[in-house]
mmCIF file of C-alpha atoms in Angstrom:
data_model
loop_
_atom_site.group_PDB
_atom_site.id
_atom_site.type_symbol
_atom_site.label_atom_id
_atom_site.label_comp_id
_atom_site.label_asym_id
_atom_site.label_seq_id
_atom_site.Cartn_x
_atom_site.Cartn_y
_atom_site.Cartn_z
ATOM 1 C CA UNK N 1 -22.533 33.921 -8.196
ATOM 2 C CA UNK N 2 -25.768 33.793 -8.894
ATOM 3 C CA UNK N 3 -28.300 31.208 -8.195
ATOM 4 C CA UNK N 4 -25.541 28.728 -6.496
ATOM 5 C CA UNK N 5 -23.237 29.033 -9.705
ATOM 6 C CA UNK N 6 -19.772 29.978 -9.695
ATOM 7 C CA UNK N 7 -17.075 30.570 -12.215
ATOM 8 C CA UNK N 8 -15.173 26.816 -12.610
ATOM 9 C CA UNK N 9 -12.331 27.866 -13.614
ATOM 10 C CA UNK N 10 -11.084 29.990 -10.324
ATOM 11 C CA UNK N 11 -13.224 28.552 -7.672
ATOM 12 C CA UNK N 12 -11.665 29.237 -4.140
ATOM 13 C CA UNK N 13 -12.232 28.213 -0.391
ATOM 14 C CA UNK N 14 -13.936 31.328 -0.419
ATOM 15 C CA UNK N 15 -16.387 29.853 -2.912
ATOM 16 C CA UNK N 16 -17.008 26.642 -0.844
ATOM 17 C CA UNK N 17 -17.540 28.787 2.307
ATOM 18 C CA UNK N 18 -19.928 31.102 0.704
ATOM 19 C CA UNK N 19 -21.703 28.159 -0.666
ATOM 20 C CA UNK N 20 -22.184 25.922 2.352
ATOM 21 C CA UNK N 21 -22.661 28.875 4.432
ATOM 22 C CA UNK N 22 -20.228 28.600 6.885
ATOM 23 C CA UNK N 23 -16.349 30.300 7.500
ATOM 24 C CA UNK N 24 -13.829 29.973 5.569
ATOM 25 C CA UNK N 25 -12.141 28.619 8.257
ATOM 26 C CA UNK N 26 -14.201 25.743 8.851
ATOM 27 C CA UNK N 27 -14.085 24.692 5.333
ATOM 28 C CA UNK N 28 -10.592 24.407 6.040
ATOM 29 C CA UNK N 29 -10.419 22.521 9.224
ATOM 30 C CA UNK N 30 -13.333 20.168 6.931
ATOM 31 C CA UNK N 31 -11.300 19.607 4.017
ATOM 32 C CA UNK N 32 -7.928 19.088 6.096
ATOM 33 C CA UNK N 33 -9.680 16.293 8.296
ATOM 34 C CA UNK N 34 -9.558 18.305 12.019
ATOM 35 C CA UNK N 35 -11.935 16.499 14.725
ATOM 36 C CA UNK N 36 -13.397 19.960 15.940
ATOM 37 C CA UNK N 37 -15.602 19.949 12.940
ATOM 38 C CA UNK N 38 -19.251 18.274 13.445
ATOM 39 C CA UNK N 39 -20.230 15.548 11.280
ATOM 40 C CA UNK N 40 -22.944 16.913 9.589
ATOM 41 C CA UNK N 41 -20.964 20.222 8.657
ATOM 42 C CA UNK N 42 -17.708 18.372 7.364
ATOM 43 C CA UNK N 43 -20.349 16.166 5.024
ATOM 44 C CA UNK N 44 -21.771 19.480 3.885
ATOM 45 C CA UNK N 45 -18.795 21.309 3.156
ATOM 46 C CA UNK N 46 -17.063 17.984 1.654
ATOM 47 C CA UNK N 47 -20.151 17.828 -0.747
ATOM 48 C CA UNK N 48 -19.969 21.756 -1.953
ATOM 49 C CA UNK N 49 -16.463 21.014 -2.391
ATOM 50 C CA UNK N 50 -17.038 18.101 -4.495
ATOM 51 C CA UNK N 51 -20.212 19.572 -6.351
ATOM 52 C CA UNK N 52 -17.954 22.999 -7.635
ATOM 53 C CA UNK N 53 -15.002 20.814 -8.012
ATOM 54 C CA UNK N 54 -13.090 22.478 -5.925
ATOM 55 C CA UNK N 55 -9.269 21.290 -5.264
ATOM 56 C CA UNK N 56 -7.088 23.279 -2.495
ATOM 57 C CA UNK N 57 -3.764 24.611 -3.864
ATOM 58 C CA UNK N 58 -1.447 22.248 -2.265
ATOM 59 C CA UNK N 59 1.836 24.183 -2.521
ATOM 60 C CA UNK N 60 0.010 27.358 -1.092
ATOM 61 C CA UNK N 61 -1.711 25.390 1.526
ATOM 62 C CA UNK N 62 1.894 24.198 2.438
ATOM 63 C CA UNK N 63 3.049 27.579 2.831
ATOM 64 C CA UNK N 64 0.144 29.078 5.053
ATOM 65 C CA UNK N 65 -0.028 26.118 7.422
ATOM 66 C CA UNK N 66 3.682 25.413 7.235
ATOM 67 C CA UNK N 67 2.552 21.537 6.659
ATOM 68 C CA UNK N 68 2.652 19.490 3.779
ATOM 69 C CA UNK N 69 0.026 17.225 4.805
ATOM 70 C CA UNK N 70 2.480 14.145 3.661
ATOM 71 C CA UNK N 71 2.931 11.139 6.367
ATOM 72 C CA UNK N 72 6.064 9.555 5.604
ATOM 73 C CA UNK N 73 6.176 5.222 5.584
ATOM 74 C CA UNK N 74 9.529 3.523 6.078
ATOM 75 C CA UNK N 75 9.262 0.204 5.420
ATOM 76 C CA UNK N 76 12.021 -2.953 5.010
ATOM 77 C CA UNK N 77 10.293 -3.826 1.765
ATOM 78 C CA UNK N 78 7.084 -3.146 -0.234
ATOM 79 C CA UNK N 79 7.007 -6.826 -1.349
ATOM 80 C CA UNK N 80 4.326 -9.525 -0.442
ATOM 81 C CA UNK N 81 1.526 -9.500 1.224
ATOM 82 C CA UNK N 82 2.123 -8.219 4.796
ATOM 83 C CA UNK N 83 3.550 -5.048 3.453
ATOM 84 C CA UNK N 84 0.726 -4.512 1.472
ATOM 85 C CA UNK N 85 -1.897 -5.413 4.232
ATOM 86 C CA UNK N 86 0.136 -2.814 6.208
ATOM 87 C CA UNK N 87 -0.236 -0.392 3.720
ATOM 88 C CA UNK N 88 -3.562 -1.134 3.161
ATOM 89 C CA UNK N 89 -4.428 0.076 6.692
ATOM 90 C CA UNK N 90 -2.306 3.060 6.582
ATOM 91 C CA UNK N 91 -4.027 4.085 3.215
ATOM 92 C CA UNK N 92 -7.324 3.885 4.505
ATOM 93 C CA UNK N 93 -6.589 6.383 7.426
ATOM 94 C CA UNK N 94 -4.303 9.248 5.290
ATOM 95 C CA UNK N 95 -7.155 9.435 2.785
ATOM 96 C CA UNK N 96 -10.250 9.429 5.280
ATOM 97 C CA UNK N 97 -7.774 12.793 6.780
ATOM 98 C CA UNK N 98 -6.814 14.044 3.116
ATOM 99 C CA UNK N 99 -3.147 13.003 3.726
ATOM 100 C CA UNK N 100 -0.569 12.169 1.037
ATOM 101 C CA UNK N 101 1.778 8.975 1.567
ATOM 102 C CA UNK N 102 5.411 9.001 0.902
ATOM 103 C CA UNK N 103 6.447 5.835 1.046
ATOM 104 C CA UNK N 104 9.999 4.351 1.043
ATOM 105 C CA UNK N 105 11.542 1.145 1.347
ATOM 106 C CA UNK N 106 15.479 -0.356 1.836
ATOM 107 C CA UNK N 107 15.279 -3.791 1.410
ATOM 108 C CA UNK N 108 17.282 -4.704 4.218
ATOM 109 C CA UNK N 109 20.056 -2.689 4.072
ATOM 110 C CA UNK N 110 20.926 -0.472 7.439
ATOM 111 C CA UNK N 111 22.644 2.710 5.451
ATOM 112 C CA UNK N 112 19.634 2.783 2.878
ATOM 113 C CA UNK N 113 17.189 2.600 5.514
ATOM 114 C CA UNK N 114 18.980 5.752 7.186
ATOM 115 C CA UNK N 115 19.333 7.404 3.680
ATOM 116 C CA UNK N 116 15.578 6.887 3.690
ATOM 117 C CA UNK N 117 14.847 8.628 6.851
ATOM 118 C CA UNK N 118 16.656 11.560 6.255
ATOM 119 C CA UNK N 119 15.361 12.124 3.038
ATOM 120 C CA UNK N 120 12.051 12.492 4.608
ATOM 121 C CA UNK N 121 13.166 15.514 6.548
ATOM 122 C CA UNK N 122 11.152 18.519 5.202
ATOM 123 C CA UNK N 123 9.145 16.614 3.358
ATOM 124 C CA UNK N 124 6.415 14.919 5.764
ATOM 125 C CA UNK N 125 4.554 16.358 8.981
ATOM 126 C CA UNK N 126 5.130 12.564 10.605
ATOM 127 C CA UNK N 127 6.779 9.649 9.830
ATOM 128 C CA UNK N 128 5.695 5.754 10.395
ATOM 129 C CA UNK N 129 8.590 3.234 10.660
ATOM 130 C CA UNK N 130 9.316 -0.145 10.341
ATOM 131 C CA UNK N 131 12.519 -1.199 10.737
ATOM 132 C CA UNK N 132 14.927 -3.801 12.611
ATOM 133 C CA UNK N 133 17.908 -1.540 12.844
ATOM 134 C CA UNK N 134 15.816 0.882 15.283
ATOM 135 C CA UNK N 135 17.619 -0.412 18.411
ATOM 136 C CA UNK N 136 21.056 0.271 16.837
ATOM 137 C CA UNK N 137 22.509 3.066 19.303
ATOM 138 C CA UNK N 138 21.724 6.234 17.659
ATOM 139 C CA UNK N 139 19.897 4.741 14.848
ATOM 140 C CA UNK N 140 16.766 6.924 14.668
ATOM 141 C CA UNK N 141 18.323 9.585 16.668
ATOM 142 C CA UNK N 142 20.932 10.553 14.358
ATOM 143 C CA UNK N 143 18.855 10.345 11.163
ATOM 144 C CA UNK N 144 15.240 12.148 12.615
ATOM 145 C CA UNK N 145 14.802 15.328 13.775
ATOM 146 C CA UNK N 146 13.541 14.909 17.718
ATOM 147 C CA UNK N 147 10.406 17.336 16.181
ATOM 148 C CA UNK N 148 9.301 14.744 13.840
ATOM 149 C CA UNK N 149 6.201 13.017 15.464
ATOM 150 C CA UNK N 150 7.134 9.745 14.756
ATOM 151 C CA UNK N 151 5.156 5.811 15.454
ATOM 152 C CA UNK N 152 6.904 3.109 15.297
ATOM 153 C CA UNK N 153 5.359 -0.492 13.681
ATOM 154 C CA UNK N 154 6.872 -3.814 14.842
ATOM 155 C CA UNK N 155 9.900 -1.915 16.113
ATOM 156 C CA UNK N 156 12.155 -2.710 19.449
ATOM 157 C CA UNK N 157 13.397 0.467 20.301
ATOM 158 C CA UNK N 158 15.115 0.197 24.385
ATOM 159 C CA UNK N 159 13.862 3.431 26.491
ATOM 160 C CA UNK N 160 11.969 4.790 23.290
ATOM 161 C CA UNK N 161 10.393 8.298 22.944
ATOM 162 C CA UNK N 162 8.143 7.335 20.440
ATOM 163 C CA UNK N 163 4.767 5.473 20.465
ATOM 164 C CA UNK N 164 5.235 2.017 19.502
ATOM 165 C CA UNK N 165 2.504 -0.611 17.929
ATOM 166 C CA UNK N 166 3.653 -4.281 17.970
ATOM 167 C CA UNK N 167 2.438 -7.829 17.632
ATOM 168 C CA UNK N 168 3.285 -9.991 20.527
ATOM 169 C CA UNK N 169 5.553 -12.105 18.705
ATOM 170 C CA UNK N 170 6.633 -14.431 21.380
ATOM 171 C CA UNK N 171 3.139 -15.080 22.740
ATOM 172 C CA UNK N 172 2.272 -16.253 19.335
ATOM 173 C CA UNK N 173 4.994 -18.322 18.667
ATOM 174 C CA UNK N 174 4.577 -19.897 21.879
ATOM 175 C CA UNK N 175 0.886 -20.575 20.884
ATOM 176 C CA UNK N 176 1.385 -22.556 17.772
ATOM 177 C CA UNK N 177 4.186 -24.407 19.007
ATOM 178 C CA UNK N 178 2.043 -25.663 22.035
ATOM 179 C CA UNK N 179 -1.205 -26.333 19.175
ATOM 180 C CA UNK N 180 1.381 -28.642 17.365
ATOM 181 C CA UNK N 181 2.509 -30.549 20.585
ATOM 182 C CA UNK N 182 -1.086 -30.328 21.926
ATOM 183 C CA UNK N 183 -2.412 -32.505 18.711
ATOM 184 C CA UNK N 184 0.278 -35.050 19.321
ATOM 185 C CA UNK N 185 3.408 -33.542 17.237
ATOM 186 C CA UNK N 186 6.638 -34.204 18.899
ATOM 187 C CA UNK N 187 9.419 -33.548 16.139
ATOM 188 C CA UNK N 188 8.819 -30.212 14.947
ATOM 189 C CA UNK N 189 11.171 -28.374 12.923
ATOM 190 C CA UNK N 190 11.030 -24.072 13.030
ATOM 191 C CA UNK N 191 11.752 -22.157 9.881
ATOM 192 C CA UNK N 192 12.659 -18.472 11.135
ATOM 193 C CA UNK N 193 13.343 -15.228 10.029
ATOM 194 C CA UNK N 194 16.424 -12.773 9.422
ATOM 195 C CA UNK N 195 18.732 -12.698 12.238
ATOM 196 C CA UNK N 196 18.537 -9.361 12.716
ATOM 197 C CA UNK N 197 14.789 -8.823 12.727
ATOM 198 C CA UNK N 198 13.116 -8.176 15.920
ATOM 199 C CA UNK N 199 10.140 -10.338 14.836
ATOM 200 C CA UNK N 200 11.965 -13.202 13.670
ATOM 201 C CA UNK N 201 13.723 -13.059 16.987
ATOM 202 C CA UNK N 202 10.802 -13.166 19.358
ATOM 203 C CA UNK N 203 9.059 -16.000 17.330
ATOM 204 C CA UNK N 204 12.212 -18.296 17.502
ATOM 205 C CA UNK N 205 12.325 -17.318 21.239
ATOM 206 C CA UNK N 206 8.667 -18.256 21.422
ATOM 207 C CA UNK N 207 9.299 -21.743 19.504
ATOM 208 C CA UNK N 208 12.140 -22.314 21.697
ATOM 209 C CA UNK N 209 10.684 -21.690 24.887
ATOM 210 C CA UNK N 210 7.243 -23.614 24.576
ATOM 211 C CA UNK N 211 9.871 -26.911 23.368
ATOM 212 C CA UNK N 212 11.088 -26.158 27.010
ATOM 213 C CA UNK N 213 8.007 -25.810 28.540
ATOM 214 C CA UNK N 214 7.064 -29.366 27.324
ATOM 215 C CA UNK N 215 10.308 -31.115 28.410
ATOM 216 C CA UNK N 216 12.441 -33.654 26.702
ATOM 217 C CA UNK N 217 9.426 -35.372 24.931
ATOM 218 C CA UNK N 218 9.712 -32.668 22.347
ATOM 219 C CA UNK N 219 12.193 -32.045 19.836
ATOM 220 C CA UNK N 220 13.125 -29.000 17.805
ATOM 221 C CA UNK N 221 14.824 -28.253 14.656
ATOM 222 C CA UNK N 222 15.969 -24.817 13.771
ATOM 223 C CA UNK N 223 16.539 -23.804 9.724
ATOM 224 C CA UNK N 224 17.341 -20.329 8.277
ATOM 225 C CA UNK N 225 14.872 -18.120 6.551
ATOM 226 C CA UNK N 226 14.466 -14.766 5.072
ATOM 227 C CA UNK N 227 10.459 -14.244 5.183
ATOM 228 C CA UNK N 228 10.119 -14.925 1.550
ATOM 229 C CA UNK N 229 8.844 -18.176 -0.464
ATOM 230 C CA UNK N 230 12.495 -18.428 -1.812
ATOM 231 C CA UNK N 231 13.743 -19.307 1.708
ATOM 232 C CA UNK N 232 10.879 -21.617 2.595
ATOM 233 C CA UNK N 233 10.986 -23.299 -0.453
ATOM 234 C CA UNK N 234 14.833 -24.356 0.259
ATOM 235 C CA UNK N 235 13.918 -25.327 4.273
ATOM 236 C CA UNK N 236 11.524 -28.026 2.824
ATOM 237 C CA UNK N 237 13.997 -28.931 0.178
ATOM 238 C CA UNK N 238 16.775 -29.111 3.383
ATOM 239 C CA UNK N 239 13.940 -31.269 5.415
ATOM 240 C CA UNK N 240 13.641 -33.480 2.348
ATOM 241 C CA UNK N 241 16.875 -34.160 1.873
ATOM 242 C CA UNK N 242 17.568 -35.302 5.635
ATOM 243 C CA UNK N 243 15.682 -38.312 4.742
ATOM 244 C CA UNK N 244 13.579 -38.351 7.509
ATOM 245 C CA UNK N 245 11.233 -35.767 8.300
ATOM 246 C CA UNK N 246 9.771 -33.786 11.269
ATOM 247 C CA UNK N 247 6.152 -34.559 12.586
ATOM 248 C CA UNK N 248 5.691 -30.885 12.049
ATOM 249 C CA UNK N 249 7.078 -27.594 10.520
ATOM 250 C CA UNK N 250 6.193 -24.055 12.208
ATOM 251 C CA UNK N 251 7.333 -21.097 9.786
ATOM 252 C CA UNK N 252 8.167 -17.947 11.108
ATOM 253 C CA UNK N 253 5.779 -16.283 8.591
ATOM 254 C CA UNK N 254 2.940 -17.635 6.221
ATOM 255 C CA UNK N 255 5.261 -16.707 3.034
ATOM 256 C CA UNK N 256 7.536 -19.313 4.144
ATOM 257 C CA UNK N 257 5.010 -21.435 4.850
ATOM 258 C CA UNK N 258 3.951 -21.442 1.403
ATOM 259 C CA UNK N 259 7.104 -22.045 -0.165
ATOM 260 C CA UNK N 260 7.733 -25.280 2.090
ATOM 261 C CA UNK N 261 4.245 -26.161 1.249
ATOM 262 C CA UNK N 262 5.662 -26.044 -2.640
ATOM 263 C CA UNK N 263 8.968 -27.662 -1.816
ATOM 264 C CA UNK N 264 6.730 -30.734 -0.296
ATOM 265 C CA UNK N 265 4.169 -30.785 -3.267
ATOM 266 C CA UNK N 266 7.082 -31.224 -5.728
ATOM 267 C CA UNK N 267 8.524 -34.353 -3.748
ATOM 268 C CA UNK N 268 4.656 -35.965 -3.380
ATOM 269 C CA UNK N 269 4.520 -35.295 0.739
ATOM 270 C CA UNK N 270 1.221 -34.656 1.702
ATOM 271 C CA UNK N 271 0.383 -32.306 3.735
ATOM 272 C CA UNK N 272 -0.547 -32.726 6.758
ATOM 273 C CA UNK N 273 -1.017 -36.612 6.485
ATOM 274 C CA UNK N 274 2.962 -37.079 5.885
ATOM 275 C CA UNK N 275 3.586 -33.822 7.659
ATOM 276 C CA UNK N 276 1.565 -31.006 9.678
ATOM 277 C CA UNK N 277 2.432 -27.577 8.320
ATOM 278 C CA UNK N 278 2.172 -23.924 10.259
ATOM 279 C CA UNK N 279 2.640 -20.183 9.358
ATOM 280 C CA UNK N 280 2.216 -17.307 11.085
ATOM 281 C CA UNK N 281 0.463 -13.842 10.182
ATOM 282 C CA UNK N 282 -2.581 -15.042 8.555
ATOM 283 C CA UNK N 283 -1.881 -13.428 5.094
ATOM 284 C CA UNK N 284 -5.258 -13.311 2.805
ATOM 285 C CA UNK N 285 -3.630 -16.240 0.733
ATOM 286 C CA UNK N 286 -3.436 -18.368 3.622
ATOM 287 C CA UNK N 287 -6.797 -19.482 3.830
ATOM 288 C CA UNK N 288 -6.913 -20.307 0.060
ATOM 289 C CA UNK N 289 -4.404 -22.690 -0.735
ATOM 290 C CA UNK N 290 -4.872 -26.436 -0.224
ATOM 291 C CA UNK N 291 -4.515 -27.413 2.430
ATOM 292 C CA UNK N 292 -5.660 -24.217 4.123
ATOM 293 C CA UNK N 293 -2.737 -22.930 6.577
ATOM 294 C CA UNK N 294 -2.875 -23.089 10.126
ATOM 295 C CA UNK N 295 -1.267 -19.530 11.500
ATOM 296 C CA UNK N 296 -1.693 -17.063 13.909
ATOM 297 C CA UNK N 297 -3.984 -14.463 12.568
ATOM 298 C CA UNK N 298 -2.464 -10.906 13.233
ATOM 299 C CA UNK N 299 -4.860 -8.457 11.768
ATOM 300 C CA UNK N 300 -2.071 -6.270 9.688
ATOM 301 C CA UNK N 301 -4.045 -3.840 8.094
ATOM 302 C CA UNK N 302 -5.964 -3.217 11.577
ATOM 303 C CA UNK N 303 -2.286 -2.492 12.625
ATOM 304 C CA UNK N 304 -1.472 0.014 9.734
ATOM 305 C CA UNK N 305 -5.044 1.155 10.954
ATOM 306 C CA UNK N 306 -4.027 2.019 14.246
ATOM 307 C CA UNK N 307 -0.386 3.503 13.902
ATOM 308 C CA UNK N 308 -1.511 5.783 11.279
ATOM 309 C CA UNK N 309 -4.349 7.397 13.399
ATOM 310 C CA UNK N 310 -1.605 7.389 16.519
ATOM 311 C CA UNK N 311 0.563 9.076 14.120
ATOM 312 C CA UNK N 312 -2.244 11.452 13.415
ATOM 313 C CA UNK N 313 -2.831 12.514 17.160
ATOM 314 C CA UNK N 314 0.834 12.847 17.623
ATOM 315 C CA UNK N 315 0.867 15.504 14.715
ATOM 316 C CA UNK N 316 -2.490 17.615 15.846
ATOM 317 C CA UNK N 317 -0.975 17.966 19.131
ATOM 318 C CA UNK N 318 -3.013 15.308 20.755
ATOM 319 C CA UNK N 319 -0.739 12.855 23.398
ATOM 320 C CA UNK N 320 -2.756 12.077 26.114
ATOM 321 C CA UNK N 321 -1.465 8.563 26.178
ATOM 322 C CA UNK N 322 1.999 10.140 26.613
ATOM 323 C CA UNK N 323 5.443 9.572 24.504
ATOM 324 C CA UNK N 324 6.746 6.294 24.656
ATOM 325 C CA UNK N 325 3.344 4.429 24.940
ATOM 326 C CA UNK N 326 3.255 0.948 23.618
ATOM 327 C CA UNK N 327 0.302 -0.985 22.066
ATOM 328 C CA UNK N 328 0.631 -4.861 21.396
ATOM 329 C CA UNK N 329 -1.792 -6.551 18.958
ATOM 330 C CA UNK N 330 -1.892 -10.326 20.439
ATOM 331 C CA UNK N 331 -2.622 -12.841 17.568
ATOM 332 C CA UNK N 332 -4.660 -15.385 17.549
ATOM 333 C CA UNK N 333 -4.606 -18.859 16.819
ATOM 334 C CA UNK N 334 -6.121 -20.037 13.432
ATOM 335 C CA UNK N 335 -6.455 -23.963 13.166
ATOM 336 C CA UNK N 336 -7.120 -24.921 9.601
ATOM 337 C CA UNK N 337 -6.451 -28.502 7.444
ATOM 338 C CA UNK N 338 -2.380 -28.175 7.641
ATOM 339 C CA UNK N 339 -1.856 -29.225 10.986
ATOM 340 C CA UNK N 340 -4.322 -32.201 11.378
ATOM 341 C CA UNK N 341 -3.642 -33.797 14.404
ATOM 342 C CA UNK N 342 -1.889 -36.930 14.120
ATOM 343 C CA UNK N 343 -5.262 -39.080 15.293
ATOM 344 C CA UNK N 344 -6.786 -38.034 12.521
ATOM 345 C CA UNK N 345 -4.282 -39.235 10.002
#
């Protein structure tokens, strides 16, 4: 190498180390995103590696470190803004730490999710799991090696051995129901999520508890849903067919609320003048529909970010928070045009 020039056809980690005037070990730690590298040194190594167009040999790196530099992600579905936002948060952390992602979904089938979990063995260094089935006896332990670092997202697992990051669905649903009651609505319909889904059950429980706390003056109407626009549309049509609309509709997620909004629009029913409407999650689209949707704001991307960060701590052997620790994100009530008070109509 002369004058900082190297043969670009055969760039090695030693070339990067020589050019950056650091050790090979330091280059390796910087490229793999380890925390024990000073930030100026990390930036220098990354700049030199980029200038030399150095690309680590993934197979050789895996053999030498016994790591795949891959995070597994198993989700119920990949469709919808909730999952795209969750993946955006996970991907941001993975990119920063130069980790690959291996993503699988199982579309609500317990056997398929078990197969997806087993397929991750030997392919990933850690796993993020969002599952409504984790509370089934032996579901995770039968499908995952105990040694694989795993973080659960919005997944209920009694006496869990894995860290869990979740949303306080019960408190969020209570807050939304109280809001609708506070602005004068007394007959409130609730569009629920899938029966086997823990989030859905907690949101239904919060709705029921808020009504019970208010007393006999409030009436609840419950309709089935499946966390997608089609089921929200069906619920809206069912309410229209009943002849008398409730004062308000609270859908257990925004996608169902948007489906219900479309059903009302097709029938010429005006939201919020004829019926108020609210959702849960605050997906990006919620603020851009007309009328803009009142909802419970969950920082979905932040949930993915925190889960991925926690998993990387486990993968690095940093478990200072302890096994089975739980972090809960409390959603925030966002009042928009779709739930106008009855006195303002």
